[in-house]
Coordinates of C-alpha atoms in Angstrom, one line a residue:
M1 CA 0.0 0.0 0.0
I2 CA 1.3 3.4 -0.9
T3 CA 1.0 6.1 1.7
T4 CA 1.5 9.8 1.1
E5 CA 2.2 12.5 3.6
A6 CA -0.6 14.9 4.1
P7 CA 0.3 18.3 2.6
T8 CA 1.2 21.0 5.0
K9 CA -1.6 23.4 5.8
L10 CA -0.4 26.9 5.7
S11 CA -1.9 29.7 7.8
R12 CA -4.4 32.0 6.4
N13 CA -1.9 34.9 6.3
E14 CA 0.4 32.8 4.0
G15 CA -2.4 32.4 1.5
L16 CA -3.1 36.1 1.5
K17 CA 0.5 37.1 1.0
D18 CA 1.0 34.6 -1.8
A19 CA -2.1 35.8 -3.6
F20 CA -1.3 39.5 -3.1
P21 CA 2.4 39.9 -2.8
L22 CA 2.1 43.6 -3.9
L23 CA 0.3 44.1 -0.5
A24 CA -2.4 46.3 -2.0
G25 CA -5.5 44.1 -1.4
T26 CA -8.5 46.3 -1.7
I27 CA -7.1 49.1 0.4
A28 CA -7.4 51.8 -2.3
P29 CA -11.0 51.1 -3.3
T30 CA -12.0 51.1 0.3
L31 CA -10.2 54.4 0.9
A32 CA -12.2 55.9 -2.0
D33 CA -15.5 54.6 -0.8
P34 CA -17.1 57.1 1.7
T35 CA -19.8 54.6 2.6
A36 CA -17.3 52.0 3.9
D37 CA -16.7 52.4 7.6
R38 CA -13.9 49.8 7.8
F39 CA -11.4 47.8 5.8
S40 CA -12.0 44.1 5.2
D41 CA -10.4 41.4 7.4
D42 CA -8.0 40.6 4.6
D43 CA -7.0 44.3 4.2
Y44 CA -6.4 44.4 8.0
E45 CA -3.4 42.1 7.3
F46 CA -2.2 44.1 4.3
L47 CA -2.5 47.4 6.2
K48 CA 0.0 46.3 8.7
F49 CA 2.8 46.1 6.1
H50 CA 2.0 49.8 5.4
G51 CA 2.5 50.7 9.1
I52 CA -1.2 50.8 9.9
Y53 CA -3.5 48.9 12.4
Q54 CA -7.2 48.9 12.1
Q55 CA -8.7 49.1 15.6
D56 CA -11.9 49.8 17.4
D57 CA -12.5 51.8 20.6
R58 CA -13.3 49.1 23.1
D59 CA -14.8 51.6 25.5
L60 CA -17.6 52.2 22.9
R61 CA -18.3 48.6 21.9
K62 CA -21.7 48.5 23.8
A63 CA -23.0 51.0 21.2
G64 CA -21.4 49.1 18.3
K65 CA -17.8 49.1 17.0
H66 CA -16.3 52.4 16.3
Y67 CA -13.4 51.9 13.9
I68 CA -10.2 53.9 14.1
L69 CA -6.7 53.5 12.8
M70 CA -3.3 53.5 14.4
V71 CA -0.4 54.7 12.3
R72 CA 3.2 53.9 13.2
T73 CA 6.2 55.7 11.9
K74 CA 9.7 54.2 11.2
F75 CA 12.7 56.0 12.6
P76 CA 15.9 53.9 12.5
G77 CA 17.6 54.5 15.8
G78 CA 14.8 56.8 16.9
V79 CA 16.3 59.8 15.1
L80 CA 14.2 62.6 13.6
S81 CA 14.8 66.3 12.8
A82 CA 13.1 69.2 14.5
S83 CA 10.9 69.8 11.4
Q84 CA 9.9 66.1 11.3
Y85 CA 9.0 66.2 15.0
L86 CA 6.8 69.3 14.5
A87 CA 5.1 67.7 11.6
C88 CA 4.2 64.7 13.7
D89 CA 3.0 66.9 16.5
N90 CA 0.8 68.8 14.0
L91 CA -0.7 65.6 12.6
A92 CA -1.4 64.3 16.1
G93 CA -3.6 67.3 16.7
Q94 CA -5.1 67.5 13.2
Y95 CA -5.9 63.8 12.6
G96 CA -5.1 61.9 15.7
N97 CA -6.3 62.0 19.3
G98 CA -4.1 64.9 20.4
T99 CA -1.2 62.8 21.7
L100 CA 2.0 61.3 20.3
R101 CA 3.1 58.0 21.7
I102 CA 6.7 56.9 21.7
T103 CA 6.9 53.1 21.2
T104 CA 9.4 50.7 22.7
R105 CA 11.0 50.4 19.3
Q106 CA 11.8 54.2 19.0
D107 CA 8.9 55.1 16.7
F108 CA 5.8 57.3 17.0
Q109 CA 2.3 56.0 17.0
F110 CA -0.7 58.2 16.0
H111 CA -3.9 56.9 17.7
G112 CA -7.5 57.6 16.8
V113 CA -7.0 58.4 13.1
L114 CA -10.3 58.2 11.1
K115 CA -10.5 56.3 7.8
S116 CA -11.4 59.6 6.1
N117 CA -8.2 61.2 7.3
L118 CA -5.9 58.2 6.7
R119 CA -4.5 59.1 3.3
S120 CA -4.0 62.7 4.4
T121 CA -2.0 61.6 7.4
M122 CA 0.1 59.2 5.4
K123 CA 0.8 61.7 2.6
A124 CA 1.8 64.4 5.1
L125 CA 4.2 62.1 6.8
N126 CA 5.8 61.2 3.5
E127 CA 6.1 64.9 2.5
C128 CA 8.4 65.4 5.4
L129 CA 10.4 62.2 4.6
I130 CA 8.8 60.0 7.2
S131 CA 7.9 56.5 6.1
T132 CA 5.6 54.0 7.7
I133 CA 6.3 51.1 5.4
A134 CA 7.3 47.9 7.2
A135 CA 6.7 49.5 10.6
C136 CA 4.4 46.5 11.1
G137 CA 3.8 43.2 9.1
D138 CA 5.8 40.1 8.4
V139 CA 9.0 42.0 7.6
E140 CA 12.0 43.7 9.2
R141 CA 10.5 46.2 11.6
N142 CA 12.2 49.5 12.7
V143 CA 16.0 48.9 13.2
M144 CA 16.8 50.1 16.7
A145 CA 20.1 51.6 17.9
P146 CA 21.4 53.5 21.0
P147 CA 20.2 57.1 20.5
T148 CA 22.2 58.8 23.3
P149 CA 25.1 61.0 22.4
A150 CA 28.2 61.0 24.7
T151 CA 27.8 57.4 25.8
S152 CA 30.3 56.2 23.1
P153 CA 32.4 57.8 20.4
V154 CA 30.8 55.4 17.8
V155 CA 27.1 56.3 18.4
D156 CA 26.7 58.2 15.2
E157 CA 28.5 55.5 13.3
I158 CA 26.0 52.9 14.7
L159 CA 23.0 55.1 13.9
A160 CA 24.2 55.4 10.3
A161 CA 24.5 51.6 10.1
A162 CA 20.9 51.3 11.4
R163 CA 19.6 53.7 8.7
A164 CA 21.5 51.8 6.0
L165 CA 20.1 48.4 7.2
S166 CA 16.6 49.8 7.4
D167 CA 16.8 51.0 3.8
S168 CA 18.3 47.8 2.6
L169 CA 15.7 45.6 4.2
A170 CA 12.5 47.5 3.2
P171 CA 10.1 45.7 1.0
R172 CA 10.1 46.9 -2.6
T173 CA 6.4 46.8 -3.5
P174 CA 5.5 50.0 -5.5
V175 CA 1.9 50.2 -4.2
Y176 CA 2.9 52.0 -1.0
H177 CA 3.7 55.2 -2.9
Q178 CA 0.9 54.6 -5.4
I179 CA -1.8 54.4 -2.8
W180 CA -0.6 56.9 -0.2
I181 CA 1.5 59.5 -2.2
E182 CA 0.1 59.4 -5.7
G183 CA -3.5 58.6 -4.6
K184 CA -4.1 55.9 -7.2
E185 CA -7.2 53.8 -6.9
I186 CA -5.5 50.5 -7.3
A187 CA -7.9 47.6 -7.9
P188 CA -6.8 44.0 -7.3
D189 CA -4.8 42.9 -10.3
A190 CA -4.2 39.1 -10.5
Q191 CA -1.7 39.5 -13.3
A192 CA 0.4 42.2 -11.5
N193 CA 0.4 40.2 -8.3
A194 CA 1.3 37.0 -10.2
G195 CA 4.4 38.7 -11.6
F196 CA 5.7 40.4 -8.4
H197 CA 8.4 38.8 -6.4
D198 CA 10.2 40.9 -3.7
P199 CA 13.9 40.5 -4.3
L200 CA 14.6 39.8 -0.6
Y201 CA 11.3 38.5 0.9
G202 CA 9.9 36.6 -2.1
R203 CA 6.2 36.3 -2.6
T204 CA 5.2 35.4 1.0
Y205 CA 7.6 37.7 2.9
L206 CA 8.6 36.3 6.4
P207 CA 6.6 33.9 8.6
R208 CA 6.3 36.6 11.2
K209 CA 7.8 40.0 12.2
F210 CA 11.5 40.4 12.5
K211 CA 13.3 42.8 14.9
T212 CA 16.9 44.0 14.6
A213 CA 18.8 46.2 17.1
F214 CA 22.3 47.5 17.9
A215 CA 23.7 48.0 21.4
I216 CA 27.0 49.5 22.7
P217 CA 28.2 48.1 26.0
P218 CA 28.1 48.7 28.9
I219 CA 24.7 50.3 28.4
N220 CA 21.9 47.9 27.2
D221 CA 19.4 50.7 26.6
I222 CA 17.9 48.8 23.7
D223 CA 17.2 45.4 25.5
I224 CA 19.4 43.8 22.8
F225 CA 18.8 40.2 23.9
T226 CA 15.0 40.5 23.2
N227 CA 15.5 40.9 19.4
D228 CA 15.5 38.4 16.6
L229 CA 18.8 39.8 15.5
G230 CA 21.2 41.8 17.6
F231 CA 24.6 43.5 17.0
V232 CA 26.7 44.3 20.0
A233 CA 29.3 46.9 19.1
I234 CA 32.9 46.0 20.0
V235 CA 34.8 49.2 20.6
E236 CA 38.5 49.2 21.3
S237 CA 40.6 52.4 21.7
G238 CA 37.6 54.4 20.7
K239 CA 37.1 52.7 17.4
L240 CA 34.5 50.2 16.2
Q241 CA 36.1 46.9 15.5
G242 CA 32.9 45.0 14.5
Y243 CA 30.0 43.3 16.1
N244 CA 29.1 40.3 18.2
L245 CA 26.2 38.6 16.4
L246 CA 23.1 37.7 18.6
A247 CA 20.1 35.8 17.3
G248 CA 16.9 34.2 18.5
G249 CA 15.5 36.6 21.0
G250 CA 11.8 37.4 21.3
L251 CA 9.3 37.8 24.2
G252 CA 5.9 37.1 22.7
M253 CA 4.0 34.0 24.1
S254 CA 0.5 32.8 24.6
H255 CA -1.1 31.9 28.0
G256 CA -1.4 28.2 28.4
N257 CA 0.5 27.3 25.3
L258 CA 3.8 25.6 26.3
N259 CA 5.1 25.7 22.7
T260 CA 5.4 29.5 23.0
F261 CA 7.8 31.2 25.4
P262 CA 10.0 34.3 25.9
R263 CA 13.6 33.7 24.9
L264 CA 16.8 35.6 25.1
A265 CA 19.1 35.7 22.0
D266 CA 22.1 33.4 21.7
I267 CA 25.6 34.8 21.1
V268 CA 26.6 33.4 17.8
G269 CA 30.0 34.9 16.9
F270 CA 31.9 38.0 15.8
L271 CA 31.9 39.8 12.4
P272 CA 33.8 42.8 11.0
S273 CA 31.7 45.9 10.2
K274 CA 32.1 45.4 6.4
D275 CA 30.0 42.2 6.6
L276 CA 27.1 43.7 8.5
E277 CA 24.6 43.7 5.6
S278 CA 25.4 40.3 4.2
V279 CA 25.1 38.7 7.7
T280 CA 21.9 40.5 8.3
R281 CA 20.4 39.2 5.1
A282 CA 21.6 35.7 5.8
V283 CA 19.9 35.7 9.3
L284 CA 16.7 37.1 7.8
T285 CA 16.6 34.5 5.0
V286 CA 17.1 31.7 7.5
H287 CA 13.9 32.9 9.2
R288 CA 12.3 33.3 5.8
D289 CA 13.2 29.7 4.7
F290 CA 12.8 27.8 8.0
G291 CA 10.2 29.7 10.0
D292 CA 6.9 28.0 10.8
R293 CA 4.3 29.1 8.3
T294 CA 1.6 26.8 9.6
N295 CA 1.2 28.3 13.1
R296 CA 1.8 32.1 13.6
K297 CA 2.1 31.7 17.3
H298 CA 5.2 29.5 16.6
A299 CA 6.6 31.5 13.7
R300 CA 9.4 33.6 15.2
L301 CA 13.1 32.9 14.5
K302 CA 13.6 32.1 18.2
Y303 CA 11.7 28.8 17.7
V304 CA 13.9 27.9 14.7
I305 CA 17.0 28.3 16.8
A306 CA 15.6 26.8 19.9
E307 CA 14.7 23.6 18.0
R308 CA 17.6 23.3 15.6
G309 CA 20.4 24.7 17.7
V310 CA 22.9 27.5 17.5
D311 CA 25.6 25.4 15.7
W312 CA 23.1 24.6 12.9
F313 CA 22.1 28.3 12.7
R314 CA 25.8 29.5 12.6
A315 CA 26.4 27.0 9.8
Q316 CA 23.5 28.4 7.8
V317 CA 24.7 32.0 8.2
E318 CA 28.2 31.0 7.1
Q319 CA 26.9 29.0 4.2
R320 CA 24.7 31.9 3.0
T321 CA 27.5 34.5 3.3
G322 CA 30.6 32.5 2.4
L323 CA 32.1 33.9 5.6
K324 CA 33.5 32.3 8.7
L325 CA 32.3 33.9 11.9
A326 CA 35.0 34.4 14.5
P327 CA 34.5 33.6 18.2
A328 CA 32.5 36.3 20.0
R329 CA 34.6 38.9 21.8
P330 CA 34.2 39.7 25.5
F331 CA 31.6 42.3 26.5
Q332 CA 29.5 43.2 29.5
F333 CA 26.3 45.1 30.0
T334 CA 25.8 46.8 33.4
S335 CA 22.6 48.8 33.1
Q336 CA 19.6 49.4 30.8
R337 CA 18.6 53.0 31.8
D338 CA 18.4 56.1 29.7
L339 CA 20.5 59.2 30.5
L340 CA 18.0 61.9 31.6
G341 CA 18.6 65.5 32.4
W342 CA 21.5 67.6 30.9
H343 CA 24.6 65.8 29.5
Q344 CA 27.4 67.2 27.4
Q345 CA 28.2 65.7 24.0
T346 CA 31.7 65.1 22.7
N347 CA 31.3 68.1 20.3
G348 CA 30.7 70.5 23.1
N349 CA 27.0 70.8 22.7
W350 CA 24.5 69.4 25.1
F351 CA 21.5 67.0 25.1
L352 CA 18.5 66.9 27.4
G353 CA 16.8 63.7 28.3
L354 CA 13.2 64.0 29.4
F355 CA 11.1 61.3 31.0
V356 CA 7.8 60.5 29.2
E357 CA 5.5 58.4 31.2
N358 CA 4.6 55.3 29.2
G359 CA 5.7 57.2 26.1
R360 CA 2.6 59.3 25.9
I361 CA 3.4 62.9 24.9
R362 CA 0.3 64.9 25.9
D363 CA -0.8 68.0 27.9
D364 CA -2.1 67.4 31.5
P365 CA -3.2 70.1 34.0
G366 CA 0.0 71.6 35.3
Y367 CA 2.2 69.5 33.1
Q368 CA 1.9 70.5 29.5
L369 CA 4.6 68.3 28.0
R370 CA 3.3 68.3 24.5
T371 CA 3.0 72.1 24.3
G372 CA 6.3 72.6 26.1
L373 CA 8.2 70.3 23.7
R374 CA 6.6 71.8 20.6
Q375 CA 7.5 75.4 21.6
A376 CA 11.0 74.4 22.6
I377 CA 11.6 72.5 19.4
E378 CA 10.1 75.3 17.3
K379 CA 12.5 77.9 18.9
Y380 CA 15.7 76.0 19.4
L381 CA 15.5 73.4 16.5
P382 CA 17.3 70.5 18.3
E383 CA 17.6 67.1 16.7
V384 CA 15.1 64.7 18.4
R385 CA 15.8 61.1 19.4
L386 CA 13.4 58.6 20.8
T387 CA 14.6 55.9 23.2
A388 CA 13.6 52.3 23.7
S389 CA 12.4 53.1 27.1
Q390 CA 9.9 55.6 25.6
N391 CA 11.7 58.8 26.6
I392 CA 12.8 61.7 24.5
L393 CA 16.2 63.3 23.9
L394 CA 16.7 66.9 22.6
V395 CA 20.2 66.8 21.0
N396 CA 22.9 69.2 19.8
I397 CA 21.8 72.1 21.9
P398 CA 24.5 74.9 22.0
P399 CA 25.5 75.9 25.6
V400 CA 24.1 79.4 25.0
D401 CA 20.6 77.9 24.5
R402 CA 20.5 75.8 27.7
S403 CA 19.0 78.3 30.1
G404 CA 16.4 79.6 27.6
L405 CA 15.2 76.1 26.7
E406 CA 15.0 75.2 30.4
Q407 CA 13.0 78.3 31.2
L408 CA 10.6 77.7 28.3
L409 CA 9.9 74.2 29.4
S410 CA 9.4 75.3 33.0
Q411 CA 6.7 77.7 31.9
H412 CA 4.7 74.6 31.0
G413 CA 5.4 72.7 34.2
V414 CA 8.2 70.6 32.7
S415 CA 11.4 70.3 34.8
V416 CA 14.7 69.3 33.2
S417 CA 15.6 67.6 36.5
N418 CA 12.8 64.9 35.8
P419 CA 11.5 65.0 39.4
F420 CA 9.9 61.6 39.5
G421 CA 10.4 58.6 41.7
K422 CA 13.0 56.0 40.7
V423 CA 10.4 53.3 40.2
R424 CA 8.3 55.6 37.9
L425 CA 11.4 56.5 35.9
A426 CA 12.1 52.8 35.4
S427 CA 8.5 51.8 34.4
M428 CA 6.9 51.1 31.1
A429 CA 3.5 50.0 29.8
C430 CA 1.9 49.0 26.5
P431 CA -1.2 50.9 25.3
A432 CA -3.7 48.0 25.9
M433 CA -7.2 49.3 26.5
P434 CA -9.1 50.8 24.7
T435 CA -7.4 50.5 21.3
C436 CA -5.5 47.2 21.3
G437 CA -7.7 44.3 20.3
L438 CA -5.3 41.7 21.9
A439 CA -5.5 43.3 25.4
L440 CA -6.9 41.1 28.1
A441 CA -6.4 43.7 30.9
E442 CA -5.6 47.3 31.4
S443 CA -2.0 48.6 31.2
E444 CA -1.1 52.2 30.3
R445 CA -4.2 53.6 31.8
V446 CA -3.6 52.0 35.2
L447 CA 0.1 51.8 35.6
P448 CA 0.6 55.4 36.8
S449 CA -1.8 55.0 39.7
F450 CA -0.3 51.6 40.5
V451 CA 3.2 53.1 40.6
T452 CA 1.9 55.8 43.0
R453 CA 0.5 53.0 45.4
L454 CA 3.8 51.0 45.0
E455 CA 5.8 54.1 45.9
S456 CA 3.7 54.5 49.1
L457 CA 4.3 50.9 50.0
L458 CA 8.1 51.2 49.4
T459 CA 8.1 54.3 51.6
E460 CA 6.3 52.5 54.3
L461 CA 8.9 49.7 54.2
G462 CA 11.8 52.0 54.1
L463 CA 12.7 51.2 50.5
N464 CA 11.7 54.5 48.9
D465 CA 15.2 55.0 47.5
E466 CA 15.3 51.8 45.5
E467 CA 15.1 51.6 41.8
I468 CA 13.0 48.7 40.7
I469 CA 12.4 48.1 37.0
L470 CA 8.6 47.7 36.5
R471 CA 6.8 46.8 33.3
M472 CA 3.1 46.1 32.6
T473 CA 1.3 44.7 29.6
G474 CA -2.3 44.0 28.8
C475 CA -1.5 40.6 27.3
P476 CA 1.4 38.1 27.1
N477 CA 2.7 39.4 23.7
G478 CA 5.3 41.4 25.5
C479 CA 5.2 44.8 23.8
A480 CA 6.7 46.6 26.8
R481 CA 9.3 43.8 27.2
P482 CA 8.0 42.7 30.6
Y483 CA 9.9 39.4 30.8
V484 CA 13.2 41.1 31.5
A485 CA 11.9 43.4 34.2
E486 CA 12.5 43.0 37.9
I487 CA 8.7 43.2 38.4
A488 CA 6.3 42.5 35.5
L489 CA 2.5 42.5 35.5
V490 CA 1.2 40.6 32.4
G491 CA -2.6 40.7 31.7
K492 CA -4.3 37.4 31.9
A493 CA -8.0 38.3 32.1
P494 CA -10.0 41.5 32.9
N495 CA -8.5 42.8 36.2
K496 CA -6.2 39.8 36.5
Y497 CA -2.4 39.6 36.0
Q498 CA 0.5 37.2 36.1
L499 CA 3.2 38.5 38.4
Y500 CA 6.7 37.9 37.3
L501 CA 9.8 38.6 39.4
G502 CA 13.6 38.4 38.9
G503 CA 14.8 40.3 35.9
N504 CA 18.1 42.2 36.3
E505 CA 19.4 45.8 35.9
A506 CA 21.2 45.0 32.6
S507 CA 18.2 43.2 30.9
T508 CA 20.3 40.1 30.4
R509 CA 18.1 37.7 32.4
L510 CA 14.5 36.5 32.0
N511 CA 12.2 36.8 35.1
R512 CA 9.9 34.0 36.2
V513 CA 6.3 33.6 37.1
Y514 CA 5.8 34.2 40.8
L515 CA 2.0 34.1 40.9
D516 CA 0.0 32.9 38.0
S517 CA -3.2 34.9 38.5
V518 CA -3.6 37.9 40.8
K519 CA -6.5 40.3 40.9
S520 CA -5.7 43.9 40.3
D521 CA -6.7 44.9 43.9
D522 CA -4.4 42.2 45.3
L523 CA -1.2 43.0 43.4
L524 CA 0.3 45.3 46.1
E525 CA -0.4 42.9 48.9
S526 CA 1.1 40.1 46.9
L527 CA 4.3 42.1 46.6
R528 CA 4.4 43.2 50.2
P529 CA 5.9 40.0 51.7
V530 CA 8.5 39.7 49.0
L531 CA 9.5 43.3 49.5
M532 CA 9.7 42.8 53.2
R533 CA 12.0 39.8 52.8
F534 CA 14.1 41.9 50.4
R535 CA 14.4 44.6 53.0
D536 CA 15.4 42.2 55.7
Q537 CA 17.5 39.6 53.9
R538 CA 19.2 41.4 51.0
Q539 CA 22.9 41.4 50.5
T540 CA 24.8 44.6 50.5
G541 CA 24.0 46.6 47.4
E542 CA 21.7 43.8 46.0
R543 CA 18.9 44.9 43.7
F544 CA 15.4 43.6 44.1
G545 CA 15.5 41.5 40.9
D546 CA 18.8 39.9 41.9
F547 CA 17.4 39.1 45.3
C548 CA 14.3 37.4 43.8
A549 CA 16.5 35.3 41.5
R550 CA 18.8 34.3 44.4
V551 CA 16.2 33.5 47.0
L552 CA 12.8 32.9 45.3
W553 CA 14.1 30.7 42.5
T554 CA 15.5 28.2 45.0
E555 CA 12.0 27.7 46.5
P556 CA 9.0 25.8 45.2
A557 CA 6.9 27.7 42.7
S558 CA 3.9 29.6 44.2
A559 CA 0.5 28.1 43.7
P560 CA -1.9 30.0 41.4
A561 CA -3.8 32.6 43.2

């Protein structure tokens, strides 16, 4: 008897990409139709490649779905000019919800954009040389890099490398400009789609998103180990010698699915700077050719490397490049934090780092951050850089302008000393409710008040001077990189969270589940006994995350709450 193996069943997304590799779908006809209140489910997937998510306001669902769009920019290394920042600020007020949100990948997100304003938003961004293509989708996302001047003499060199890689890895479909810039009403064309083959991604692009980042030791301000692909700069005598290659990181997972898990990248080897692009393309095509296209929850590069091994992966990269990777060179990360406040650059100018709670640039009573930034940038024209911790840097400020800029910000309640508690300065949250369709619980809207209560508890316990890295997400996908935090709250259900403990200051260690399900109202009391043990049993200079890893991980796991 002859038996044949059942054909592999590809995911729905793979069929869509294969049928429409131009990524146009029916986006243009829907844009032109004033009676259509939303894009189709198929176009929802294509829009992501254009840097757009279709969402609905979950606060309004009882009255029916109210569809809105989120638009995400793409700034390699988080760098933009003063004029580009001002254009983004203007668009946030004209077409968005009046806020700019800094993402954890050094981009801006515009929330609340209406379908009728979508093309105007996209066209205006492109007119000031801001792109959104591949800010989302199954492609290389924004390439991250350390944005902070004065931390290393090679910062600008690394930023240039990030821009070059971003340009090299962008998909080549012409429909992005045809739809958003030229305003063409492109109808689905089977013949045009049949003939299109992206030179890097092929017809079906990648199995899932792909994230690349650079870091310069000893500061891990990018959380480099959480990326699919990472380049750790090796600097000797002030000169860039090359990079240690990292691969296989990623934090997304699904509750109750043991085949999904957060993972830190492996250190693969060392390469000289001249081989950066060829190695990047090799790593990306390994993901393209071996990633799981049947199950999107299992489709990241981290699973390929976890299952096939680092030696196999290294051999693939070497075969595809014709290079031999050298052994990785020594390096060490000591911290993850941004430099806030005033700092002098190597060129004699200054930069100012300002804390932006959860990345949301907005005006609040007594603290008009958005207006203060807009007026300061209009007057002094600094370069703007966005950080991976959702803060903002104003760069290349001449010494003569320091006092004037400081005074202008203070008129809007913004202090250059960043007078916030250490835990708040080290906190991050994803947007979650009401716009994210994946959110199981609140995040950005509740973290500020949670931090206030946590600060009170720390004061009560005599720990008010402790910095503890705290991150919160509305679901387990990990957008605020919770699994490397000292304390992480991960949404599991409405008003319920998993409590993770044990990350470290340098973001080089995963934390672990301490309690599997905790009600919102019980989170502080769940932390109280651990914080008390930390106060009473810590070693000299020991951080909270290190204490948890040393003490709690040697004890039996806590039962689900």
